[in-house]
Short mmCIF file of the N, C-alpha and C atoms (twelve columns), coordinates in Angstrom:
data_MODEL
# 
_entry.id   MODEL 
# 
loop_
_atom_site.group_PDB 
_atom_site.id 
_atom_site.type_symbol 
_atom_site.label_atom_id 
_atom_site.label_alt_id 
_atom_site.label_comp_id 
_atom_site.label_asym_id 
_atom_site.label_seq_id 
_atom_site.Cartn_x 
_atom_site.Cartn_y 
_atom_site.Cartn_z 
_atom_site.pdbx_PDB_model_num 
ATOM 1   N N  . UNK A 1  44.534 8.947   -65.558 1 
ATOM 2   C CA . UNK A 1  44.685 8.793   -66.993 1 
ATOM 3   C C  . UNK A 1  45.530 9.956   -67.508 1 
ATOM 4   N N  . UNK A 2  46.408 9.566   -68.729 1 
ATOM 5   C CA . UNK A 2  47.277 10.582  -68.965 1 
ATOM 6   C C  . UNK A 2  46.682 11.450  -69.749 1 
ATOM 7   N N  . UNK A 3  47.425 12.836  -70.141 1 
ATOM 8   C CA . UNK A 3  46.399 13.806  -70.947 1 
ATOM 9   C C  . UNK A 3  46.840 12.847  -72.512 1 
ATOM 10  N N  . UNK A 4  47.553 12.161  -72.863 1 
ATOM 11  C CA . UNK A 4  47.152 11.308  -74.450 1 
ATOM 12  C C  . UNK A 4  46.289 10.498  -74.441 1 
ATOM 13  N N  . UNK A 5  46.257 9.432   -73.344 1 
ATOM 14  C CA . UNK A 5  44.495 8.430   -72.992 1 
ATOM 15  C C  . UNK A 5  43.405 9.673   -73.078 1 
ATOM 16  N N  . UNK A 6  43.469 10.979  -72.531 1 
ATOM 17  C CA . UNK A 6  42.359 11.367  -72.714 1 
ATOM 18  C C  . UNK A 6  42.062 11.525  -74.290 1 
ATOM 19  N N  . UNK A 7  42.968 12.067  -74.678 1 
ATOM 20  C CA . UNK A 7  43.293 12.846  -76.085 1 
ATOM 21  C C  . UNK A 7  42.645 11.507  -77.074 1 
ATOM 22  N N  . UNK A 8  43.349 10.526  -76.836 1 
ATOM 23  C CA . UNK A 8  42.848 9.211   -77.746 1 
ATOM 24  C C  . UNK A 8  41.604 9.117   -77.641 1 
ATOM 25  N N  . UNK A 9  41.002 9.042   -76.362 1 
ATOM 26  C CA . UNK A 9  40.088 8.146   -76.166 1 
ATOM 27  C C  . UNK A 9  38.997 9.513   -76.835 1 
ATOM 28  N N  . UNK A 10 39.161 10.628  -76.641 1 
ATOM 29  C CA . UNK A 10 38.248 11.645  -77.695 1 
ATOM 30  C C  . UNK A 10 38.632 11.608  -79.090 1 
ATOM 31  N N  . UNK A 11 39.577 11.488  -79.518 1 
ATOM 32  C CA . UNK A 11 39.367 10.807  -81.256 1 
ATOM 33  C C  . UNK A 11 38.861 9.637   -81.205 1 
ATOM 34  N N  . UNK A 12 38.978 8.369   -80.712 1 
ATOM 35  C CA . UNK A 12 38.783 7.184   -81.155 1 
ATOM 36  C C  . UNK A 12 36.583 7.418   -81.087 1 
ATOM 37  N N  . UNK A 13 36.333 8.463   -79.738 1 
ATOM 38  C CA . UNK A 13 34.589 8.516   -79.516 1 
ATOM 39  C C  . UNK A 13 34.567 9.165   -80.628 1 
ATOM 40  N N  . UNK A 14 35.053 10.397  -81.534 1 
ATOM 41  C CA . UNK A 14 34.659 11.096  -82.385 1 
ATOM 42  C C  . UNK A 14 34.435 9.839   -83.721 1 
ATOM 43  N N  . UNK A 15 35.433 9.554   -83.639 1 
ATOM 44  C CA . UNK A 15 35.232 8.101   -85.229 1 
ATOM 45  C C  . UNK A 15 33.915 7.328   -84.568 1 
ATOM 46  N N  . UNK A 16 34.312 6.817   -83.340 1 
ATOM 47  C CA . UNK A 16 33.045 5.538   -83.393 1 
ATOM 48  C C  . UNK A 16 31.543 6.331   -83.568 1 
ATOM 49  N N  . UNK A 17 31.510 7.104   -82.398 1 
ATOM 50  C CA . UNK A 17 30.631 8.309   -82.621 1 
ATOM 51  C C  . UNK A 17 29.540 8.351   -84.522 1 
ATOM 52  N N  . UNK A 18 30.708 9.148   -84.852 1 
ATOM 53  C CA . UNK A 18 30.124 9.363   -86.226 1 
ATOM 54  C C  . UNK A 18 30.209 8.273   -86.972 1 
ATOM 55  N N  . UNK A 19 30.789 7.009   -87.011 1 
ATOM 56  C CA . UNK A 19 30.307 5.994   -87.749 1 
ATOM 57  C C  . UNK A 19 28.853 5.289   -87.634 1 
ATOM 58  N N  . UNK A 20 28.320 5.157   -85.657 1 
ATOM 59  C CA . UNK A 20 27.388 4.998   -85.293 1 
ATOM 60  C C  . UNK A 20 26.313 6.120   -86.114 1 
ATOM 61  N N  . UNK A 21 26.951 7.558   -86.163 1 
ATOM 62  C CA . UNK A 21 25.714 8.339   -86.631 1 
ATOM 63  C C  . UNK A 21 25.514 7.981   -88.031 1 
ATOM 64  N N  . UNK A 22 26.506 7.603   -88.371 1 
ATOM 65  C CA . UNK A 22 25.833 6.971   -90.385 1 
ATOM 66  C C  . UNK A 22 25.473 6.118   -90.564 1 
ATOM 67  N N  . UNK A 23 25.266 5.084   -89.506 1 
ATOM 68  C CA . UNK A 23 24.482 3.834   -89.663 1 
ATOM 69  C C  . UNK A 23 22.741 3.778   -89.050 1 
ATOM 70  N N  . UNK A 24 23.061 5.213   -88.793 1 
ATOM 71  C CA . UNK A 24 20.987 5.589   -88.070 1 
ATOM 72  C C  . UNK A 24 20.730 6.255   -89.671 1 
ATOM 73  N N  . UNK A 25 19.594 5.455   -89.990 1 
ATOM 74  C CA . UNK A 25 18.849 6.533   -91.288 1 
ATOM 75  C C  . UNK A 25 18.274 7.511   -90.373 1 
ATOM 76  N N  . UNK A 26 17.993 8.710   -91.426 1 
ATOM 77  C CA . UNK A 26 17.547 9.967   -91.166 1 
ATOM 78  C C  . UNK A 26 18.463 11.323  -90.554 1 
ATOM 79  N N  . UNK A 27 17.635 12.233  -90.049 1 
ATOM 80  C CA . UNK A 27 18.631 13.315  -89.350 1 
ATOM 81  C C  . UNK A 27 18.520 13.324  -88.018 1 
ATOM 82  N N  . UNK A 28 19.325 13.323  -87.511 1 
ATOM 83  C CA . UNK A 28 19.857 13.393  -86.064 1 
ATOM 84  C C  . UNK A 28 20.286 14.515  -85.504 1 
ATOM 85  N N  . UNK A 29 19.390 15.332  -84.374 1 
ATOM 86  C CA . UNK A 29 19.707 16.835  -84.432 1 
ATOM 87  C C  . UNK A 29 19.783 16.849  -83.143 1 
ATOM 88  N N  . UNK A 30 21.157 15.535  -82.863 1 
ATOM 89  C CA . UNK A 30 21.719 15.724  -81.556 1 
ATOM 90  C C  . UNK A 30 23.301 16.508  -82.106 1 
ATOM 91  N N  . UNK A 31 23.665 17.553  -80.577 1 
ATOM 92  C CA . UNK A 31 24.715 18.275  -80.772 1 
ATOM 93  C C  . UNK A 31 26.067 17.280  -80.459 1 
ATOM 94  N N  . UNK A 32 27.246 17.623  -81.574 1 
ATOM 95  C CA . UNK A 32 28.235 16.757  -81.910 1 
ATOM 96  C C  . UNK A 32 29.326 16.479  -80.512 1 
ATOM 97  N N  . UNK A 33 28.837 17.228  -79.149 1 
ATOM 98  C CA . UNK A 33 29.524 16.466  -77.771 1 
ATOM 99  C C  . UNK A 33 28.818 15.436  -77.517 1 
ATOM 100 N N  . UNK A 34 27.334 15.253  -77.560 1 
ATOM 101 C CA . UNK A 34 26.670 13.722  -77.527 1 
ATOM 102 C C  . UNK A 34 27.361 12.786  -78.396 1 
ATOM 103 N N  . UNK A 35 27.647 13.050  -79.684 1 
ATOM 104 C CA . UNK A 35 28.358 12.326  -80.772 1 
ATOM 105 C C  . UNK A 35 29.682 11.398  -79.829 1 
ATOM 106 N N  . UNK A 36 30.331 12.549  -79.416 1 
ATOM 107 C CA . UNK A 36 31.288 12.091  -78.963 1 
ATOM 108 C C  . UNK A 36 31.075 11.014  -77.498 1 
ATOM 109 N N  . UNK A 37 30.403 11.947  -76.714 1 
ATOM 110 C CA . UNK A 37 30.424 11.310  -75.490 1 
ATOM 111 C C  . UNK A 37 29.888 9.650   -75.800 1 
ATOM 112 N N  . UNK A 38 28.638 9.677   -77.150 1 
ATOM 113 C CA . UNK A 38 28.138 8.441   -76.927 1 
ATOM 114 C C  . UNK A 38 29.381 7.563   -77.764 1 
ATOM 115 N N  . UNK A 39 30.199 8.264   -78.529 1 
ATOM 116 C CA . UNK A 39 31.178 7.080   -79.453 1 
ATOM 117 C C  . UNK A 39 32.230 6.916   -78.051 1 
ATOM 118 N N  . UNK A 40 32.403 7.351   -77.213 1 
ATOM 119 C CA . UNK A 40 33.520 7.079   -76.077 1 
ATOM 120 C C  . UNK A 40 32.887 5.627   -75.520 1 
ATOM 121 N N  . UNK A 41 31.470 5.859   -74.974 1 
ATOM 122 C CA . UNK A 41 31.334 5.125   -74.342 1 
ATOM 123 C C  . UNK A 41 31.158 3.910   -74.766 1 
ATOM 124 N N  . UNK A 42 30.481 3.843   -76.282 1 
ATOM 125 C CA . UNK A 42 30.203 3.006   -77.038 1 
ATOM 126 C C  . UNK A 42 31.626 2.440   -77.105 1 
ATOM 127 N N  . UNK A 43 32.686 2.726   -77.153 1 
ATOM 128 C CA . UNK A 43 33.938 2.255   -77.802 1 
ATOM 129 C C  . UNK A 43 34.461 1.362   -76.407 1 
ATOM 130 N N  . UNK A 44 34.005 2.003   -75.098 1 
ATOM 131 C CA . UNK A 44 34.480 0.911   -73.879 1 
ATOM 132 C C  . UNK A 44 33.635 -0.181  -73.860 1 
ATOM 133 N N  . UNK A 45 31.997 -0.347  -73.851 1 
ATOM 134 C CA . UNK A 45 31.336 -1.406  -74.144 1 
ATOM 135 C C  . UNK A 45 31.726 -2.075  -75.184 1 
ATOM 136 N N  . UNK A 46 31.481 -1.799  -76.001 1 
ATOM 137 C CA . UNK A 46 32.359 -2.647  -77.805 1 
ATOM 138 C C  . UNK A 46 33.407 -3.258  -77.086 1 
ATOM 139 N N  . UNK A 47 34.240 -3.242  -76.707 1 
ATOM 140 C CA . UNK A 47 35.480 -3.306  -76.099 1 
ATOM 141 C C  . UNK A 47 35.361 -4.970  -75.201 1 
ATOM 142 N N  . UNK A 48 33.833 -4.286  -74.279 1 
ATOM 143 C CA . UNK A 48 34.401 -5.209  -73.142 1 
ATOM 144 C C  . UNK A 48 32.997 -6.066  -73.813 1 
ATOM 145 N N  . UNK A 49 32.207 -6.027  -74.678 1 
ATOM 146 C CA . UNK A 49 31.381 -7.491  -75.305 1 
ATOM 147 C C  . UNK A 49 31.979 -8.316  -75.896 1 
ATOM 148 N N  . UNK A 50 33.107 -7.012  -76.801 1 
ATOM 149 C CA . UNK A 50 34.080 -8.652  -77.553 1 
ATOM 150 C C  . UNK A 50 34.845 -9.518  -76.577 1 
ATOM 151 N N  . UNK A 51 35.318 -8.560  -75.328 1 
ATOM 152 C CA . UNK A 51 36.210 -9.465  -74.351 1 
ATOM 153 C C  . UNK A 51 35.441 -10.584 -73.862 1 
ATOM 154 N N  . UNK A 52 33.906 -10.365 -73.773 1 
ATOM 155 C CA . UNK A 52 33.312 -11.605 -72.820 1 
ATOM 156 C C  . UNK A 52 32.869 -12.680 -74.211 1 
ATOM 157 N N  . UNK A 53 33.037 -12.420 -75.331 1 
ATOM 158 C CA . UNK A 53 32.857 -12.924 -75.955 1 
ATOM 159 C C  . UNK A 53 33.895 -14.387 -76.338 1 
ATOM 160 N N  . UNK A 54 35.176 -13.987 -75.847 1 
ATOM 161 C CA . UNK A 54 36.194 -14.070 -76.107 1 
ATOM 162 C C  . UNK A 54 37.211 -13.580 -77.105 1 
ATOM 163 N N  . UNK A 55 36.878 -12.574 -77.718 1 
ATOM 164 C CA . UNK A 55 37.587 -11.870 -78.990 1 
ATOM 165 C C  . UNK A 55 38.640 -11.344 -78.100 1 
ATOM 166 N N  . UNK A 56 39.836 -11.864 -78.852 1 
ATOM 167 C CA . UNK A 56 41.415 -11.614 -78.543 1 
ATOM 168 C C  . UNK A 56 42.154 -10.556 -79.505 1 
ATOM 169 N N  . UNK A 57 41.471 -10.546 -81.038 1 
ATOM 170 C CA . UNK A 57 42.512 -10.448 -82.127 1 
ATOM 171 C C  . UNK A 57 44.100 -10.762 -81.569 1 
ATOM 172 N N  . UNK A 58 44.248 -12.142 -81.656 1 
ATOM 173 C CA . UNK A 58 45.249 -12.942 -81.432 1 
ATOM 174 C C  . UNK A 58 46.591 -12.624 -83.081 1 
ATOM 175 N N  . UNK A 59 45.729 -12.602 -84.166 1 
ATOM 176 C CA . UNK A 59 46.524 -12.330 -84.970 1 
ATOM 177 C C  . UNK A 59 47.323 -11.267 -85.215 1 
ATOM 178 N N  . UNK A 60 46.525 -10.187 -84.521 1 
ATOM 179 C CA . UNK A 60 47.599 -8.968  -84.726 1 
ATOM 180 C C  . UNK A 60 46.205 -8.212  -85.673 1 
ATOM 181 N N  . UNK A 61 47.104 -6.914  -86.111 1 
ATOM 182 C CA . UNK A 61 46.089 -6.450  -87.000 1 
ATOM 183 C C  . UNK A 61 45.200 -5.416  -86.801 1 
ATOM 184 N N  . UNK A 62 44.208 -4.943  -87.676 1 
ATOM 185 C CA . UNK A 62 42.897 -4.515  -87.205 1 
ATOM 186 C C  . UNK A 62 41.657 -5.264  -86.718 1 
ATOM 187 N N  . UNK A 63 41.285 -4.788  -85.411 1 
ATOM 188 C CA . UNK A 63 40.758 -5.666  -84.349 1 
ATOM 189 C C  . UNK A 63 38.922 -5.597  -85.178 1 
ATOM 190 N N  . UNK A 64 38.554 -6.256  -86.304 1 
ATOM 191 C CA . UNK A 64 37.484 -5.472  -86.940 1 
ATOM 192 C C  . UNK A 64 36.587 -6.087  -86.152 1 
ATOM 193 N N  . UNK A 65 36.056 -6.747  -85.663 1 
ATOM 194 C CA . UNK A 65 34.934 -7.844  -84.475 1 
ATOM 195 C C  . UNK A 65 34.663 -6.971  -83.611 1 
ATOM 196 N N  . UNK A 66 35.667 -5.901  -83.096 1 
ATOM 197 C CA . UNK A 66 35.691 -4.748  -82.282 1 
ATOM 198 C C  . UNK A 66 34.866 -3.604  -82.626 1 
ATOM 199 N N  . UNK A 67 35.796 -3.258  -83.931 1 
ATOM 200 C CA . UNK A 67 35.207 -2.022  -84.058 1 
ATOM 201 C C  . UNK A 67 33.708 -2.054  -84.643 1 
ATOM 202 N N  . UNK A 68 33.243 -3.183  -85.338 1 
ATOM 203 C CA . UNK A 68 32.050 -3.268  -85.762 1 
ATOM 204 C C  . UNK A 68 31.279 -3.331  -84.513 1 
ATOM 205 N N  . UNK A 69 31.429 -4.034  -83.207 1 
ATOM 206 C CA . UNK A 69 30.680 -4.373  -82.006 1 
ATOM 207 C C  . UNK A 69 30.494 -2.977  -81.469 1 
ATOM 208 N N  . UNK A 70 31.210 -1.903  -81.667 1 
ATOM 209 C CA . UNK A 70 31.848 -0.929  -81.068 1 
ATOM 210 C C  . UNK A 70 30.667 0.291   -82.083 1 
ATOM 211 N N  . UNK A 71 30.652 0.311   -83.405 1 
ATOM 212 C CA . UNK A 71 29.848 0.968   -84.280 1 
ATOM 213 C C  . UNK A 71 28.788 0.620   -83.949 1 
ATOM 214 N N  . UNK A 72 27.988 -0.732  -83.727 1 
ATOM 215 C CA . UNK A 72 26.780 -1.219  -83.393 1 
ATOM 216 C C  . UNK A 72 26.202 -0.403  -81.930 1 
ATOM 217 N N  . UNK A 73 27.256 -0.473  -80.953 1 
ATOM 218 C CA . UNK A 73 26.572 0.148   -79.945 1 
ATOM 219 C C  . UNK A 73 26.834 1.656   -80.528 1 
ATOM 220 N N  . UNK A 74 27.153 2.733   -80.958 1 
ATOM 221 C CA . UNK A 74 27.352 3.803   -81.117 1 
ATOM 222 C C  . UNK A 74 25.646 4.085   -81.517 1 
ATOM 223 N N  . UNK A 75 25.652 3.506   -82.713 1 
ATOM 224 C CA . UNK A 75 24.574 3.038   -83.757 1 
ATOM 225 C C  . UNK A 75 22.949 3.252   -82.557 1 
ATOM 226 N N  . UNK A 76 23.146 2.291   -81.992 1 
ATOM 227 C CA . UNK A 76 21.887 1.695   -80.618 1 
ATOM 228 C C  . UNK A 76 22.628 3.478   -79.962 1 
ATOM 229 N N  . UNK A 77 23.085 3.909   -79.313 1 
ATOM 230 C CA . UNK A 77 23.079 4.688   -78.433 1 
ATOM 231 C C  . UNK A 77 22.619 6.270   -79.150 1 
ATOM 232 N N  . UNK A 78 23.185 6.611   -80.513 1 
ATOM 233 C CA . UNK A 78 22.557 7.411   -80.985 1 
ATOM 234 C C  . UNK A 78 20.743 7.691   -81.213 1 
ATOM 235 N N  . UNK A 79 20.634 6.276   -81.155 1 
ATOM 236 C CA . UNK A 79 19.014 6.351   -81.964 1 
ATOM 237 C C  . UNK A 79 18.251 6.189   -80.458 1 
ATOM 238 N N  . UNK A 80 18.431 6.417   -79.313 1 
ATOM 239 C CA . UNK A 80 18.182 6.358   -78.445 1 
ATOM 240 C C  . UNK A 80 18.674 8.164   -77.633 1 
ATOM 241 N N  . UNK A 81 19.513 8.203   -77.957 1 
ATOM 242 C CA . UNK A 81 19.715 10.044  -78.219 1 
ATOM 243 C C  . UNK A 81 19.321 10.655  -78.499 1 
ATOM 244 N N  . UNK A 82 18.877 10.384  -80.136 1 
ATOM 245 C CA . UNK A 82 17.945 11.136  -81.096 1 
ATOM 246 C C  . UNK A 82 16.448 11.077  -80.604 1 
ATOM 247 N N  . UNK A 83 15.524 9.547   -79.455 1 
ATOM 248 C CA . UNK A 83 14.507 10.061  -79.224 1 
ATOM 249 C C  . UNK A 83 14.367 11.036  -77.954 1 
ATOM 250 N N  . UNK A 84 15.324 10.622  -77.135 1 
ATOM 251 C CA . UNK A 84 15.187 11.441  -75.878 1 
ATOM 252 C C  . UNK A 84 15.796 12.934  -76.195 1 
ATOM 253 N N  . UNK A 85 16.611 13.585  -77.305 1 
ATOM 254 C CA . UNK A 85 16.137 14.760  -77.403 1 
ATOM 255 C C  . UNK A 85 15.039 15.280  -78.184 1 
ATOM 256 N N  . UNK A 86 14.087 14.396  -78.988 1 
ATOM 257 C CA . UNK A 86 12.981 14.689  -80.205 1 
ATOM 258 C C  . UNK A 86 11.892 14.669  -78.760 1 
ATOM 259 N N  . UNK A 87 12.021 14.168  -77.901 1 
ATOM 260 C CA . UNK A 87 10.928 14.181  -76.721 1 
ATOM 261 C C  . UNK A 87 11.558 15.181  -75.838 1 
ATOM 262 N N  . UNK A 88 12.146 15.820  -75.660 1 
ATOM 263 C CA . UNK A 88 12.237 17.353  -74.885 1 
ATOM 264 C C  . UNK A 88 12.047 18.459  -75.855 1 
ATOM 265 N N  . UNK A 89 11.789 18.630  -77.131 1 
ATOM 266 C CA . UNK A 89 11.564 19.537  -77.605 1 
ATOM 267 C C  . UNK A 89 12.142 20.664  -78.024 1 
ATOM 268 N N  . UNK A 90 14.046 19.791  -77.997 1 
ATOM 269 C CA . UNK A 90 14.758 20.944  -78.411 1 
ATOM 270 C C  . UNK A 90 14.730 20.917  -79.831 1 
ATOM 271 N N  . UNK A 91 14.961 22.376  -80.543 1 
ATOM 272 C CA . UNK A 91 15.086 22.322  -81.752 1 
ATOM 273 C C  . UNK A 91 15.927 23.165  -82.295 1 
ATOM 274 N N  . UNK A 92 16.441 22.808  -83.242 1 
ATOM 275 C CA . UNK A 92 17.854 23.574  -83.998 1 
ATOM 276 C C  . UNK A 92 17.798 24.402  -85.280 1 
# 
């Protein structure tokens, strides 16, 4: 992967990332490389549910079926973050 795929693919986790974190009510006192790491990964799953789904965005455009599928898992992966660090007992 080139150093701009990397470069992208850490902005595009930082957006999905923190969109996922504003769609969890409450505070989340996971540190902002989880943010990222979970909006990366979230953004390749999102990715490949719309593909099996069949989502093309054939029209062109902003791919929004995506990025919402893509926020949803961010969303699910944060609040699943937030318990497995509230159950080790770190605190900030």
């Amino acid at each position: 992967m080139a150093i701009t795929g990397i470069i992208s693919a850490i902005i595009v986790g930082l957006i999905i990332g923190a969109l996922g974190r504003l769609v969890v009510p409450g505070r989340q006192p996971i540190p902002i490389w989880l943010t990222i790491v979970i909006g990366i990964i979230a953004a390749f799953i999102g990715g490949f549910i719309a593909q099996a789904f069949g989502y093309s965005n054939a029209s062109g455009g902003i791919a929004w079926i995506q990025i919402i599928l893509q926020v949803v898992v961010a969303a699910i992966g944060v609040a699943i973050a937030v318990g497995a660090y509230s159950r080790r007992g770190v605190s900030h």
